[in-house]
Every structure is written in C-alpha cells, then in structure tokens.
Short mmCIF file of C-alpha atoms and ligand atoms in Angstrom, two decimals:
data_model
loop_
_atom_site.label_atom_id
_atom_site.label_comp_id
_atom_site.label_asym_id
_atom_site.label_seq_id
_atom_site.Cartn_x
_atom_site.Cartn_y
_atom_site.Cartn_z
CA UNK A 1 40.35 -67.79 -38.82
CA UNK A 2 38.45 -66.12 -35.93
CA UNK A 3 39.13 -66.74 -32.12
CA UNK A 4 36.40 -66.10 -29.60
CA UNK A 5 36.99 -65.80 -26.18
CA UNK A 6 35.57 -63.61 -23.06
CA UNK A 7 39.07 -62.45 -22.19
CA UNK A 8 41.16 -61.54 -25.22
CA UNK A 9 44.92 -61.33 -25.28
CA UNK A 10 45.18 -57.48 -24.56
CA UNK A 11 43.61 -55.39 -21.56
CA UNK A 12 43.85 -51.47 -21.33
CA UNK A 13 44.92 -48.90 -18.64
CA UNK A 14 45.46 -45.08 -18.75
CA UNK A 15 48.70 -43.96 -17.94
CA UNK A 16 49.40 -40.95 -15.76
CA UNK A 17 49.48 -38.83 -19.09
CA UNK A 18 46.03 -39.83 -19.78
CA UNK A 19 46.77 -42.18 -23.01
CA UNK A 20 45.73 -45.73 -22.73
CA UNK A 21 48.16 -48.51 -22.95
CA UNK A 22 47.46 -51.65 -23.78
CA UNK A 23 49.13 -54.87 -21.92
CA UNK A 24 49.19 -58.19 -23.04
CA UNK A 25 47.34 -60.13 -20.42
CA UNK A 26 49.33 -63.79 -18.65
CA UNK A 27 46.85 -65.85 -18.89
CA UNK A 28 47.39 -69.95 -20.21
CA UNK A 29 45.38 -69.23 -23.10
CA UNK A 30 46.91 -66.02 -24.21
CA UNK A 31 50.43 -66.94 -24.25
CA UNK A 32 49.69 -69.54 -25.77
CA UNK A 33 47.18 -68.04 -28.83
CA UNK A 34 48.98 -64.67 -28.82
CA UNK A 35 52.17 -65.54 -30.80
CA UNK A 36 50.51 -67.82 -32.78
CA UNK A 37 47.87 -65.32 -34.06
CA UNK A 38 49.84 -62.81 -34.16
CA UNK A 39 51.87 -64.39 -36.77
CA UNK A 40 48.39 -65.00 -38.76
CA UNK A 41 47.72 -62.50 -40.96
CA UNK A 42 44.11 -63.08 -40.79
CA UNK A 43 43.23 -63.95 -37.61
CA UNK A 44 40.97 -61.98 -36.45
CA UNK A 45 40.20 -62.52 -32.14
CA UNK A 46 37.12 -61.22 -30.91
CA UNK A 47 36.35 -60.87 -26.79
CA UNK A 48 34.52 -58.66 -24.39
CA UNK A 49 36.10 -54.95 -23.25
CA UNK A 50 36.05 -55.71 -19.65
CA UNK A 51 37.28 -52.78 -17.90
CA UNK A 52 36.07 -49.29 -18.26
CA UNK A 53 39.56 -48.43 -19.97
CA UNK A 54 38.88 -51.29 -22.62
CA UNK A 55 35.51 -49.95 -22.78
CA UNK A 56 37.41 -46.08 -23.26
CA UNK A 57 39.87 -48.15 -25.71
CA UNK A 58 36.99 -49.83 -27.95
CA UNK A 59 35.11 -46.07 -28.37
CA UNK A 60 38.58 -44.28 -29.17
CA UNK A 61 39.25 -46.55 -31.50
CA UNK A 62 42.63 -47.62 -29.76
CA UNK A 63 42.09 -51.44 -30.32
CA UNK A 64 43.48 -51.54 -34.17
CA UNK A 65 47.15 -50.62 -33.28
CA UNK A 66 48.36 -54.05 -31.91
CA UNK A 67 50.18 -57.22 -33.44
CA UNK A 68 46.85 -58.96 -33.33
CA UNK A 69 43.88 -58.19 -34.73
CA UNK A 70 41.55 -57.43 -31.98
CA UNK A 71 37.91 -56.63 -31.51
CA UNK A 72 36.81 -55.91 -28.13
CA UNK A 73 32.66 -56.10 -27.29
CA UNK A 74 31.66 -53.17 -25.27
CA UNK A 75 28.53 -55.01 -23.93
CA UNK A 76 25.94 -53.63 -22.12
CA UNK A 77 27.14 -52.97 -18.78
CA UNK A 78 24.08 -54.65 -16.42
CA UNK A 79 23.93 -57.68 -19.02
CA UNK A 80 27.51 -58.46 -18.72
CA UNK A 81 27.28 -58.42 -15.06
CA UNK A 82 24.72 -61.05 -15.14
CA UNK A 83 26.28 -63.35 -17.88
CA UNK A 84 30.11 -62.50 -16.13
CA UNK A 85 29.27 -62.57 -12.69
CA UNK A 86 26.24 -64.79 -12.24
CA UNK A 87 25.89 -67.56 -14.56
CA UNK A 88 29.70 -67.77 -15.91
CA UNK A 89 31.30 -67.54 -13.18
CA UNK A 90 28.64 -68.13 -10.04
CA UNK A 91 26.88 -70.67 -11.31
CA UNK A 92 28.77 -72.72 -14.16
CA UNK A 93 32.41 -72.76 -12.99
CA UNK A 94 31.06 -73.90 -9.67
CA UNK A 95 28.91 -76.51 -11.57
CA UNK A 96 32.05 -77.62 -13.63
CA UNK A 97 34.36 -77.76 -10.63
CA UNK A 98 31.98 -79.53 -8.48
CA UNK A 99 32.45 -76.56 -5.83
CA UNK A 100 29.08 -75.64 -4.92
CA UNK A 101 28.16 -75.79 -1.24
CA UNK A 102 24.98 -77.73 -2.13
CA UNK A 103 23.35 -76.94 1.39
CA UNK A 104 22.68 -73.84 -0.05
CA UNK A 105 23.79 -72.99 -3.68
CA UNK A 106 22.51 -73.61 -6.26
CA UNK A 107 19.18 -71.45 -5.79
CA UNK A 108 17.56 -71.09 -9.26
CA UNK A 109 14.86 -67.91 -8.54
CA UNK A 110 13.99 -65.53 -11.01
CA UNK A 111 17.32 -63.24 -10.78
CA UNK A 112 18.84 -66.34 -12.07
CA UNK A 113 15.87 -66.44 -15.33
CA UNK A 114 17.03 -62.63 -15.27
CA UNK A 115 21.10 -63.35 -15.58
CA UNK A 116 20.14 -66.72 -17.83
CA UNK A 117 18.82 -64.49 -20.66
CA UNK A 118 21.40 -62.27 -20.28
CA UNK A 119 23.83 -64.93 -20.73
CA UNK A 120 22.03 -66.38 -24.04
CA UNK A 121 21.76 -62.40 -25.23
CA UNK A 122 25.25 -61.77 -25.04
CA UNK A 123 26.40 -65.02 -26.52
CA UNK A 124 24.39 -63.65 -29.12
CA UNK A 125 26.80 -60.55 -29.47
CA UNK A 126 29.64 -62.39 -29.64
CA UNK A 127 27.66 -64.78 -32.32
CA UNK A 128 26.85 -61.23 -34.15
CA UNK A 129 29.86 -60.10 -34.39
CA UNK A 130 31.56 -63.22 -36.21
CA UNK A 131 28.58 -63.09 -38.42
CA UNK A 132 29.34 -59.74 -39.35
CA UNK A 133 33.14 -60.66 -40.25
CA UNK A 134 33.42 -64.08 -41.28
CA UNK A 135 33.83 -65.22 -44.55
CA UNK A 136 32.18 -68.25 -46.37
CA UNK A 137 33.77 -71.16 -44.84
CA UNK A 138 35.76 -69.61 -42.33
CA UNK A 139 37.08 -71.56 -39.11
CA UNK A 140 36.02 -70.29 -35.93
CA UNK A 141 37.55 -71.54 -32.46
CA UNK A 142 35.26 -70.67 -29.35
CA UNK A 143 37.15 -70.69 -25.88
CA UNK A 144 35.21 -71.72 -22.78
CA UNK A 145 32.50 -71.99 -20.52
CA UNK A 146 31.52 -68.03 -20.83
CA UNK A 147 30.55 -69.12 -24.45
CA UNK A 148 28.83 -72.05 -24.50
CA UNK A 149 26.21 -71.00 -26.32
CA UNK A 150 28.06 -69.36 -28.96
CA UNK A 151 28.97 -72.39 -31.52
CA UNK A 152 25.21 -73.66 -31.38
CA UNK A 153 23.89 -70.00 -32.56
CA UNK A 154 26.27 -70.33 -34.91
CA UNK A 155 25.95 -73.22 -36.66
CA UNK A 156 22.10 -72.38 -36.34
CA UNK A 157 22.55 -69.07 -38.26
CA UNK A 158 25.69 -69.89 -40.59
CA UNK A 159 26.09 -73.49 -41.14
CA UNK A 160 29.01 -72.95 -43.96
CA UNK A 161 30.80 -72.03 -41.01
CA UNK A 162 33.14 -74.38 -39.73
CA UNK A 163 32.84 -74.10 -35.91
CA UNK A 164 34.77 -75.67 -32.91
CA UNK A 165 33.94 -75.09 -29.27
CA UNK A 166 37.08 -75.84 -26.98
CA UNK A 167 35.78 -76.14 -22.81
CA UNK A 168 39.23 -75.18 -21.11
CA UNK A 169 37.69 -76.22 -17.61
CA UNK A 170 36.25 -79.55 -16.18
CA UNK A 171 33.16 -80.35 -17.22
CA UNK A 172 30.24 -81.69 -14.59
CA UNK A 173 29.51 -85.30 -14.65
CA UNK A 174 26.03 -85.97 -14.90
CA UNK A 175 24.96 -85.89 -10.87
CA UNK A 176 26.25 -82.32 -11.27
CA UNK A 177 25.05 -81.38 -14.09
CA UNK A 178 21.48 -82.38 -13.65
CA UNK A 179 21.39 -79.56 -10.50
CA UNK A 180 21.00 -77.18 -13.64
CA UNK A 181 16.93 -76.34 -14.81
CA UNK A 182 16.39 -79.24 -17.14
CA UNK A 183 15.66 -76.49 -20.10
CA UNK A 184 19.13 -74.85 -19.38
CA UNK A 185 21.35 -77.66 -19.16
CA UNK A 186 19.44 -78.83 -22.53
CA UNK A 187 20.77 -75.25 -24.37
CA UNK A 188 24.30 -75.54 -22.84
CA UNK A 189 24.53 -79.17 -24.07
CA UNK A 190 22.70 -78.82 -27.14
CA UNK A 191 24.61 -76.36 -28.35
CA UNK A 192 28.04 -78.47 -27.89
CA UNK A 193 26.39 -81.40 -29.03
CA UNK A 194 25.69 -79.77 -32.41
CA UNK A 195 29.57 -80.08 -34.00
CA UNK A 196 32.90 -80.69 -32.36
CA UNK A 197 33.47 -79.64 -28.73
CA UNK A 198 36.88 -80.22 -27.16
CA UNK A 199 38.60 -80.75 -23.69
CA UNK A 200 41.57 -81.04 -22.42
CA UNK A 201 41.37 -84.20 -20.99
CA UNK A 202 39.38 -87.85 -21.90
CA UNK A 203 38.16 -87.27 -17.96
CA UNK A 204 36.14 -83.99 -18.98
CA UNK A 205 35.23 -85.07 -23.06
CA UNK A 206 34.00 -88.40 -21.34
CA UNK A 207 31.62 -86.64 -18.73
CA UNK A 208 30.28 -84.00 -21.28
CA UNK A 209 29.54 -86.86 -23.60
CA UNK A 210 27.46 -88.46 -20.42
CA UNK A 211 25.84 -85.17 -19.47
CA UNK A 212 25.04 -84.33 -23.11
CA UNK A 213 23.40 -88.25 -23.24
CA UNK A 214 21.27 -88.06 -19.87
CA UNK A 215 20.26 -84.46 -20.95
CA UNK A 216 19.14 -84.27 -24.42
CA UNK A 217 18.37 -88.44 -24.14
CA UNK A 218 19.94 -91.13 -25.87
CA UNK A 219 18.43 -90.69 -29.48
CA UNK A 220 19.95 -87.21 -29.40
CA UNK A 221 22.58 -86.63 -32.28
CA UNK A 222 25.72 -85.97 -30.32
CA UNK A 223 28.84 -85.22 -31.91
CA UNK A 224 31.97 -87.24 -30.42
CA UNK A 225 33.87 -85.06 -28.11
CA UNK A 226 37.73 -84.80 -28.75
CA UNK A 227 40.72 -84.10 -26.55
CA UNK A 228 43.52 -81.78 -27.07
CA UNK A 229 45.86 -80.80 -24.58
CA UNK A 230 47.72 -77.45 -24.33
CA UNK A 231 51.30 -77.26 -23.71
CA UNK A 232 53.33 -74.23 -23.18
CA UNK A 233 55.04 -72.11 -24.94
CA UNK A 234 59.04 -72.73 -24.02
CA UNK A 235 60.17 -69.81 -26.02
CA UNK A 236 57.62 -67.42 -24.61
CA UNK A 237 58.59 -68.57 -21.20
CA UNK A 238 62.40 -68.22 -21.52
CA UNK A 239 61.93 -64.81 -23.03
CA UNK A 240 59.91 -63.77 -19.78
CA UNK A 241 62.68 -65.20 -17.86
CA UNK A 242 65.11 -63.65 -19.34
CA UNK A 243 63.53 -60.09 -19.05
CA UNK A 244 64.93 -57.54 -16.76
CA UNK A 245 61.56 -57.36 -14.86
CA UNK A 246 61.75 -61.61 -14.02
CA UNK A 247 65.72 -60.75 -13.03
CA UNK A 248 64.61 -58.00 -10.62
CA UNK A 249 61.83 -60.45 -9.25
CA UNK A 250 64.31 -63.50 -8.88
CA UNK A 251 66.58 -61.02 -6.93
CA UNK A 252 63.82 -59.40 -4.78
CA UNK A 253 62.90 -63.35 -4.23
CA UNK A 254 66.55 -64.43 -3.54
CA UNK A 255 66.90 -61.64 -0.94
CA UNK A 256 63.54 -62.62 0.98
CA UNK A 257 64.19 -66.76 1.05
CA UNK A 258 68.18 -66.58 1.47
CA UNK A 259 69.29 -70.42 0.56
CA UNK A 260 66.05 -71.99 2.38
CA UNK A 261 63.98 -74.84 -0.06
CA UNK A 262 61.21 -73.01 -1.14
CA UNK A 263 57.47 -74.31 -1.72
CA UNK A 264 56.19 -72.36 -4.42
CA UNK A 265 52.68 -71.97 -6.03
CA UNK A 266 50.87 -69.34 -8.24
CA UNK A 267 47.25 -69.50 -9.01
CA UNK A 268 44.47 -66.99 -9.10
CA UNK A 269 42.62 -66.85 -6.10
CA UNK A 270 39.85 -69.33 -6.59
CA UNK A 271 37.87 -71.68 -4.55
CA UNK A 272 38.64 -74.26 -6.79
CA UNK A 273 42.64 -74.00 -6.11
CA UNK A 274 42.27 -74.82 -3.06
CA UNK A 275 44.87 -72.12 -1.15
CA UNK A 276 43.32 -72.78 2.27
CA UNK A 277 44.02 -76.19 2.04
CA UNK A 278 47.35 -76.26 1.26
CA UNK A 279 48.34 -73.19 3.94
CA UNK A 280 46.96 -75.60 6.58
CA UNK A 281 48.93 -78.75 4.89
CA UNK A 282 51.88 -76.55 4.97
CA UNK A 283 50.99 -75.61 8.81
CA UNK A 284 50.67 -79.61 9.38
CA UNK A 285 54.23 -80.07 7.91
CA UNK A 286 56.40 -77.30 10.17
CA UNK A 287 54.23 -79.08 13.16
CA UNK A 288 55.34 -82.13 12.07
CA UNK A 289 59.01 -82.03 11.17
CA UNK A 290 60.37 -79.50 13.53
CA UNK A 291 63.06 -79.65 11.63
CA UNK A 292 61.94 -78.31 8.71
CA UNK A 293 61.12 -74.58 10.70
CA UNK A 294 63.34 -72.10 9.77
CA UNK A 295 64.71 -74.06 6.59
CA UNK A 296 61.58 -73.63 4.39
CA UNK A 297 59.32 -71.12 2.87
CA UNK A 298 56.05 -71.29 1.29
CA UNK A 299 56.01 -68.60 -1.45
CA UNK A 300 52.41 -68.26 -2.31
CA UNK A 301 52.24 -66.13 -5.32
CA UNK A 302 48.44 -65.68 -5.61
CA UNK A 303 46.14 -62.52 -6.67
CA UNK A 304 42.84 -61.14 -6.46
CA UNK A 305 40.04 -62.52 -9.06
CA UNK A 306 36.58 -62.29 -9.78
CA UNK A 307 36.19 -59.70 -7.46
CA UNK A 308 32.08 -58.82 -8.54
CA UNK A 309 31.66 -62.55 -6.45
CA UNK A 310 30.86 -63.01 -3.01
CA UNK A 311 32.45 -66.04 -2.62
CA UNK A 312 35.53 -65.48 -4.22
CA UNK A 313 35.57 -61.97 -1.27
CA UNK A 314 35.15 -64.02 1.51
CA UNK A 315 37.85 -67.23 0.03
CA UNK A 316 40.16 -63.88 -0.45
CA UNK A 317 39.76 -63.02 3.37
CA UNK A 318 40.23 -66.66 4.49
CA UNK A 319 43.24 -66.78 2.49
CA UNK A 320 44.48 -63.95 4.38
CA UNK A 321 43.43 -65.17 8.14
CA UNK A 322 44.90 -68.27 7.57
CA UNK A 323 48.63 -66.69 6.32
CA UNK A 324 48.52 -65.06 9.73
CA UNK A 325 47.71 -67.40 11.62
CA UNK A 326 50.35 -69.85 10.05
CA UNK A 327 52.74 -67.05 9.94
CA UNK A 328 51.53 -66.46 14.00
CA UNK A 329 52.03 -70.07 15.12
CA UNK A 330 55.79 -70.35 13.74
CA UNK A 331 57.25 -67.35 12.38
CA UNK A 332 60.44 -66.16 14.55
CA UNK A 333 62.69 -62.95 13.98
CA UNK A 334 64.36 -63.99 10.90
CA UNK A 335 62.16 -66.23 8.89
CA UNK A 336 58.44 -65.45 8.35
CA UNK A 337 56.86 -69.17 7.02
CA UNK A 338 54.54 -67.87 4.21
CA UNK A 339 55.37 -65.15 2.16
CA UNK A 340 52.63 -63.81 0.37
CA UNK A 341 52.69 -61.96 -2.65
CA UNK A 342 49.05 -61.02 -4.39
CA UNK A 343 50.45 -59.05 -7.31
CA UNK A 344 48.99 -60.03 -10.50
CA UNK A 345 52.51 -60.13 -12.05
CA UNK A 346 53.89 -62.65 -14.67
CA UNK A 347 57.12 -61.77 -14.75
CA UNK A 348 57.16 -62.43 -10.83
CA UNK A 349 55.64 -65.57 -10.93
CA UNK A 350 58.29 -66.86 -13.37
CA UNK A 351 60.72 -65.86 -11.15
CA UNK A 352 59.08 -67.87 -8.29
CA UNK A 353 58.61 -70.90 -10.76
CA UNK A 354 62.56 -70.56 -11.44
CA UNK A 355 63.33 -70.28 -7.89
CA UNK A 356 61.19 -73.48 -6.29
CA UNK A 357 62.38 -77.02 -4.61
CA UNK A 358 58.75 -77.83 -5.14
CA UNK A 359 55.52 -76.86 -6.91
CA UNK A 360 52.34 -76.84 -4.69
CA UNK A 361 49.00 -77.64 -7.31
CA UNK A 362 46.60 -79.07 -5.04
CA UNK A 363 43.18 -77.68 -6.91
CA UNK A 364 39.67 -79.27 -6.27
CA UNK A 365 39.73 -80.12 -10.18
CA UNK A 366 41.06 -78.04 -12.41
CA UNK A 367 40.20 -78.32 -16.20
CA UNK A 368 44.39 -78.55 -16.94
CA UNK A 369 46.26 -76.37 -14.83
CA UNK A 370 49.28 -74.90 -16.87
CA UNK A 371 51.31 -73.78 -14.17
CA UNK A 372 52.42 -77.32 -13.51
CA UNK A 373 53.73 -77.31 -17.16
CA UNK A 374 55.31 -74.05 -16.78
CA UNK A 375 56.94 -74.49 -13.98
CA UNK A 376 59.06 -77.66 -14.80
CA UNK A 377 59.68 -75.82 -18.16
CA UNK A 378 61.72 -73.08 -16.40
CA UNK A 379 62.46 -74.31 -12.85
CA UNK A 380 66.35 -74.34 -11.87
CA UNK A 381 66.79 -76.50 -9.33
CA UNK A 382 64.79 -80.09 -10.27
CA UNK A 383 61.94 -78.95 -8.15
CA UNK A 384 59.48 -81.36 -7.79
CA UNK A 385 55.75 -81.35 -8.46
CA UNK A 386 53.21 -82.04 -5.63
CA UNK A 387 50.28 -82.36 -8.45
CA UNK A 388 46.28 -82.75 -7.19
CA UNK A 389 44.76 -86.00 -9.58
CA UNK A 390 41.78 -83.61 -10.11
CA UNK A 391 44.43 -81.62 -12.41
CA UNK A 392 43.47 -82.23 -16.28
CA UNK A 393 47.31 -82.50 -16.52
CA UNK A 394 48.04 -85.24 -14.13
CA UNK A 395 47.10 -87.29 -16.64
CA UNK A 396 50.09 -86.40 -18.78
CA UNK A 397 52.55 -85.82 -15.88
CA UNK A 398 51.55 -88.19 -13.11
CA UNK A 399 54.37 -91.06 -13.73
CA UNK A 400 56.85 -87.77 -12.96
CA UNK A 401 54.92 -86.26 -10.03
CA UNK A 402 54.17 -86.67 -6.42
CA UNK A 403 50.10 -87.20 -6.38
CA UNK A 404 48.57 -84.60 -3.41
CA UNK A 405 45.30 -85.59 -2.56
CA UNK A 406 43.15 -82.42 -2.96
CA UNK A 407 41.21 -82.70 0.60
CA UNK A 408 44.07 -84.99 2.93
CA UNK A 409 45.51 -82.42 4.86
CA UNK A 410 47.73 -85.12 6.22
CA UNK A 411 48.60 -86.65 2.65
CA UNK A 412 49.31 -83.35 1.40
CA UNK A 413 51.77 -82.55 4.35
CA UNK A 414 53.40 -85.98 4.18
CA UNK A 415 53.63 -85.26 -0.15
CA UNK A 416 55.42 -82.26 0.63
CA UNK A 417 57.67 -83.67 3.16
CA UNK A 418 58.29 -86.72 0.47
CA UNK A 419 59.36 -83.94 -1.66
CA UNK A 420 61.27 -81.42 0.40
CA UNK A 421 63.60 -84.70 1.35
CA UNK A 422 63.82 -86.20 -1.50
CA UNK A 423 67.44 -87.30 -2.50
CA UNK A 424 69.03 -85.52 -5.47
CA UNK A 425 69.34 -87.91 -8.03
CA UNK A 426 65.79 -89.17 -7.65
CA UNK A 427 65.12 -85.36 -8.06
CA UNK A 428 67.05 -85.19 -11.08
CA UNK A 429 65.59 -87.88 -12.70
CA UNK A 430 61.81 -86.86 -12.26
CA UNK A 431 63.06 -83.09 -13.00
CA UNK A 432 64.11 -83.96 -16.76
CA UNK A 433 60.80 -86.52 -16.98
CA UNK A 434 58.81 -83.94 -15.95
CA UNK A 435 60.34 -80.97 -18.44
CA UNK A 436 59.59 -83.79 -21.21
CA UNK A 437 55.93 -85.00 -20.58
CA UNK A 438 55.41 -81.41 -20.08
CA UNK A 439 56.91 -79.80 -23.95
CA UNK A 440 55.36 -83.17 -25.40
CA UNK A 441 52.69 -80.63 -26.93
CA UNK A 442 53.27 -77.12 -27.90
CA UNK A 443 50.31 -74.52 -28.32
CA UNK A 444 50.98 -74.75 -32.18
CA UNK A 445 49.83 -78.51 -31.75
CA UNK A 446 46.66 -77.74 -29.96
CA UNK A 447 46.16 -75.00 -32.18
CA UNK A 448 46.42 -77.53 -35.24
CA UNK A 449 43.94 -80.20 -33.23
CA UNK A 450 41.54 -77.53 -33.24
CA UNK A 451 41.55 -76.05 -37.22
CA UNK A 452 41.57 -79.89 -37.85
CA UNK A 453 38.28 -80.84 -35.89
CA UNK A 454 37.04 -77.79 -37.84
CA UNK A 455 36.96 -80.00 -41.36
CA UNK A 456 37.16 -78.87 -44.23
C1 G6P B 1 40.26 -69.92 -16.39
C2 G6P B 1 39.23 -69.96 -17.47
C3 G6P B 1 39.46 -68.83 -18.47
C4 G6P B 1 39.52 -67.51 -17.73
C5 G6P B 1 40.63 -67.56 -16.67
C6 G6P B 1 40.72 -66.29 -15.85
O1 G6P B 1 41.50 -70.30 -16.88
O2 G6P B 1 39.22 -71.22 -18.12
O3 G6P B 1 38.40 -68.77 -19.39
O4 G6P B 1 39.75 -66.46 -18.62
O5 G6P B 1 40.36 -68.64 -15.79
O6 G6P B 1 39.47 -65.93 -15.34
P1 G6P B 1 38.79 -64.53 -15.62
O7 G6P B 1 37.43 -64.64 -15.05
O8 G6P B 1 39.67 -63.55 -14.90
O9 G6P B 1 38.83 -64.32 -17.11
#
C-alpha cells in the first residue's frame, strides 16, 4: 500500500550538534496513519520535504532510518511555492471553506496560469514517484486538496492501480465552485470523478457530487462519492498524556489558571477557525455576566501557519490586537482573561484538552475538525463542547454538544455561558455521550473504508 500526502508523518530539524532529527509531526492525519503504517510492513508514504532541513534530510539520505517507510519529494523550490502557497492553500482552501472575501479575491491573472501549472506539474511528481514504486495492483490512498490531481494522472497512466482520493476538508458547493476558470474546476473534478473520492462527511461527498455534475455536465461518468469519518486514536492520545512533557504542561497550566473554569481551544491559526470571533464572543460574555470576571479563563492554544500567505499574516496580527484588547478591557492584577499560548506543541495542547470546563470549535466550516474528538477523549472534568454546525463532526456529535453559531457573536457568548453554568449531572451525562459518539470510529476503521473503496 502507498500513502500520498503533502505533509508526511515526519519533519526534520538540525540539532545544535549539526545532525538532523527527525520529529513526528501532530497533525489529525498523522496520528492517526502513523501507527497504523508503521505496523505495515509495506507501506510505503510518500510527501513533499518541506523545510530546508527535510530538503538537507532527503539529499543525506536521512529519511530511511524511521518506523515508517518514508519518501520525501524535494520539489523544485519556485514550483512548490506556487502549488503550496498559491493554488493549495490561497486559492482552493479558501474555495472549499467558502472564505474568500469575494469583493476582491478571487483574481484569476496570469500569475495564477503561472502557479496553476505548477500545481498540475508537481502533482505530476508525486504521480511519478508512485509510478516508479508501485507494484501491479497496488492500493494507493491520496490525502487532500494539495493532490487533487494526483488519482486522475494516475488512473490515466496506470489503470491496474487501484486508486482512492480521500478530500479531508469541505468541499465548495457549486455557487463556489463555479468562481474557479471553467477549464480548472473541470481538471480538479475530473480527476475525482474518475474512481472513488471520499469525505468525511455526506455534507461535503454530497456537494462534490453537485460540483462534479454542474462542471463536467450531467452525462459525465461520475463515480459515487463515499463517506468515511476519522476517529482518533485513544491509545495514541493517552500515551501523550501520560508523557512527562503533557505532565509538565498540565502543571505549567495548573499554575497559570489556579481552580478558575477554563475555556479551552487549539487550532492552527486559520481564517477558517474563526479565533477573532470567538475572542470577541468571549469579550461579549465577561461584559455580560460580571460575574463570570475573575472566575474564567480562555486558554487559546493556537500557532503560527501558512506563514508564505498574506492573509493568514495579517489574521495572525488580528489575533494578537484583539487578545490585548480583551486582555485591556478586563484583565486586573491577578487574572489576565486570555492566555495565549502560540507554541506549536502537542503535548501542550493535550494538557489544555485535559484541563478544560469547555471546548471552544467555532470554525467557518471545517472539513471534520478532530480536536473536538480529542478533546472529549482525554478531558478530566466533563467539559463540554461548544461545537460550530459547519464542523464535519457535528454531524456525529451534535445530540452531545452545545451548537455555536459560527458568525452570532451573541449566540456564541450565550453557548458559552449555557456551558460554563451548566449543572453537573447534565455535564456528566453529555461528557460520557460525547467520549462515545466520539471513539465510535477508530483510524483503523477509516483506514479499512479506504483499502475497501480501493476494490479488488
Ligand atoms: C488541514 C489539511 C491538511 C494539512 C493541515 C495542516 O488539516 O486538511 O492537509 O496538512 O491542515 O496544514 P499545512 O498547510 O500546515 O500542512
């Protein structure tokens, strides 16, 4: 079997004595794959060197040494910019999230033709390199939007292949989707439409499968879309929190909130999660409930990402302005109202998902969202879960959590106040519902959807 993703499981750094070291990286798909393959002995997971120490890694060889069997892409630089930076990430995850400000993005000039053929040529890499190490037959599991391309080139070039394209984000209705050249949305469709193509949710199968009709027409031969939804890994997560580096992190934590509730959420920081928001729902609540100041603390574990983007530079700064002014407005000498923390640090953010009375998700749409599965899975005190409907996994864990509505301000401050005083039993209740909707399907289950979509 041969995974295919843009990020792969391991990224590399050089130590002060000059070696590189390679760490295994915390994102949903990761933790979830990484045991798995690991225990495969012939997996094989291809994805891009991103950094200039994977790029060192990849030339000194350093890549064969880990429990996985890893091949990283060292693509050429100015090409990867394009297909990273400009199409993946500036043009379709706003186009699958629904974030663009449409007043003035999307613009679709000739530095986007430039970045568009850079996108299809390195697709084409990664296409080249399963074809160089796949086997008759073999099954082949794309990941996500950076790829899109990648299952239609195959299919094109090896058809014994048996090829499965998993989108692990929303996908764009079709009003969205037709903002896209006509001739590019017909290659990104085309190429899912060509085998099977899964999603998390029926919400995001059901508008690729509308998409993929208004954009390649309604004769087109368009392979049903299926749905398989990834669950956590409960062992991986209890070994994280049981590691000395969560234990210093929960202390650390503990010493910072005292016994005050604590609001906790950890996302990358993205447009579509929708920080802003929530700091200003947050500010709504302490003006609200005077009562609340002093007792609570929003813990806002969230880091830097996709730095190479404007937008995500400026939603960084804004994220910062608004923390002070919050923190301005109500803060007194001994509690500080938002505590942020903008490590990129797993072990951390466990700790904070042990530690919560609630668990902020308020994203625009999010194509599942993990962290409210993770969070449930290792929280200690029946915190609740203040879950957007745009989530992918509200769908499984809506009867257990408090809907926020993504743009209320109002709602969202009134959900959190629902939560913060909500009586224990009720808590306990929705606490064990929650852990169960949320271990109903293991990453060995989506795993198994997948190889079985693949055929025989
Ligand atoms: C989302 C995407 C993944 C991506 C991750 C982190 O979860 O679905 O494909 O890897 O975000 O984004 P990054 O750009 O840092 O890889």
């Amino acid at each position: 079997m041969i995974v295919v993703s843009h990020r792969g499981p391991y990224s590399f750094s050089r130590g002060d004595d000059g070696n590189l070291t390679a760490h295994r990286g915390a994102g949903g798909l990761v933790s979830a794959l990484g045991p798995l393959l690991s225990a495969e002995v012939d997996a094989t997971w291809i994805a891009a060197a991103i950094s200039d120490d994977d790029r060192s890694a990849v030339r000194a060889g350093t890549t064969g040494d880990l429990d996985v069997n890893l091949r990283l892409l060292d693509l050429d630089r100015a090409q990867h910019r394009m297909h990273y930076d400009v199409i993946a990430n500036g043009v379709l995850w706003f186009l699958h999230h629904g974030i663009f400000d449409r007043t003035r993005r999307p613009r679709f000039d000739l530095r986007f033709r430039d970045a568009w053929d850079a996108f299809v040529a390195v697709n084409q890499c990664f296409t080249d390199a399963v074809l160089e190490t796949a086997a008759p037959g073999e099954v082949v599991l794309v990941q996500d939007y950076q790829l899109t391309l990648v299952a239609g080139q195959l299919r094109a070039q090896r058809p014994d292949l048996r090829v499965v394209h998993f989108t692990h984000t929303p996908f764009a209705g079709p009003d969205d989707f037709s903002l896209l050249p006509t001739d590019v949305g017909a290659d990104l469709c085309g190429a899912l439409a060509s085998g099977p193509a899964g999603f998390h949710t029926k919400r995001w199968a059901e508008a690729y499968r509308q998409s993929a009709r208004a954009t390649l027409g309604r004769r087109a031969a368009v392979a049903s879309p299926f749905v398989a939804s990834l669950g956590p890994d409960v062992a991986a997560l209890e070994a994280v929190a049981a590691s000395a580096d969560a234990r210093a992190a929960a202390g650390h934590l503990d010493d910072a909130v005292g016994d005050r509730l604590v609001i906790a959420r950890t996302d990358r920081i993205d447009p579509s999660k929708n920080i802003v928001r929530g700091f200003l729902a947050f500010d709504r609540l302490l003006e609200a409930r005077p009562g609340l100041r002093g007792r609570v603390v929003l813990v806002a574990m969230v880091y830097p990402s996709r730095q190479g983007l404007a937008e995500y530079l400026a939603y960084e700064n804004e994220v910062e302005q608004v923390v002070a002014r919050v923190n301005d407005r109500w803060a007194t000498r001994d509690w500080l109202p938002i505590l942020l923390d903008d490590r990129d640090d797993f072990a951390r953010s466990v700790a904070g998902m042990q530690r919560y009375d609630v668990l902020l998700v308020n994203a625009l749409r999010d194509g599942l969202n993990l962290v409210a599965k993770e969070g449930p899975v290792v929280n200690r005190r029946d915190g609740v879960l203040c879950l957007s409907p745009e989530t992918g996994a509200y769908d499984e864990l809506k009867s257990a959590a408090i809907a926020v509505h993504p743009y209320d301000l109002e709602q969202c401050a009134g959900a959190l106040d629902d939560a913060v005083s909500m009586p224990l039993d009720e808590r306990a209740l929705r606490a064990t519902k929650l852990r169960a909707l949320a271990t109903m399907r293991s990453p060995a289950d989506w795993l198994s959807d997948l190889i079985n979509h693949a055929g025989k």
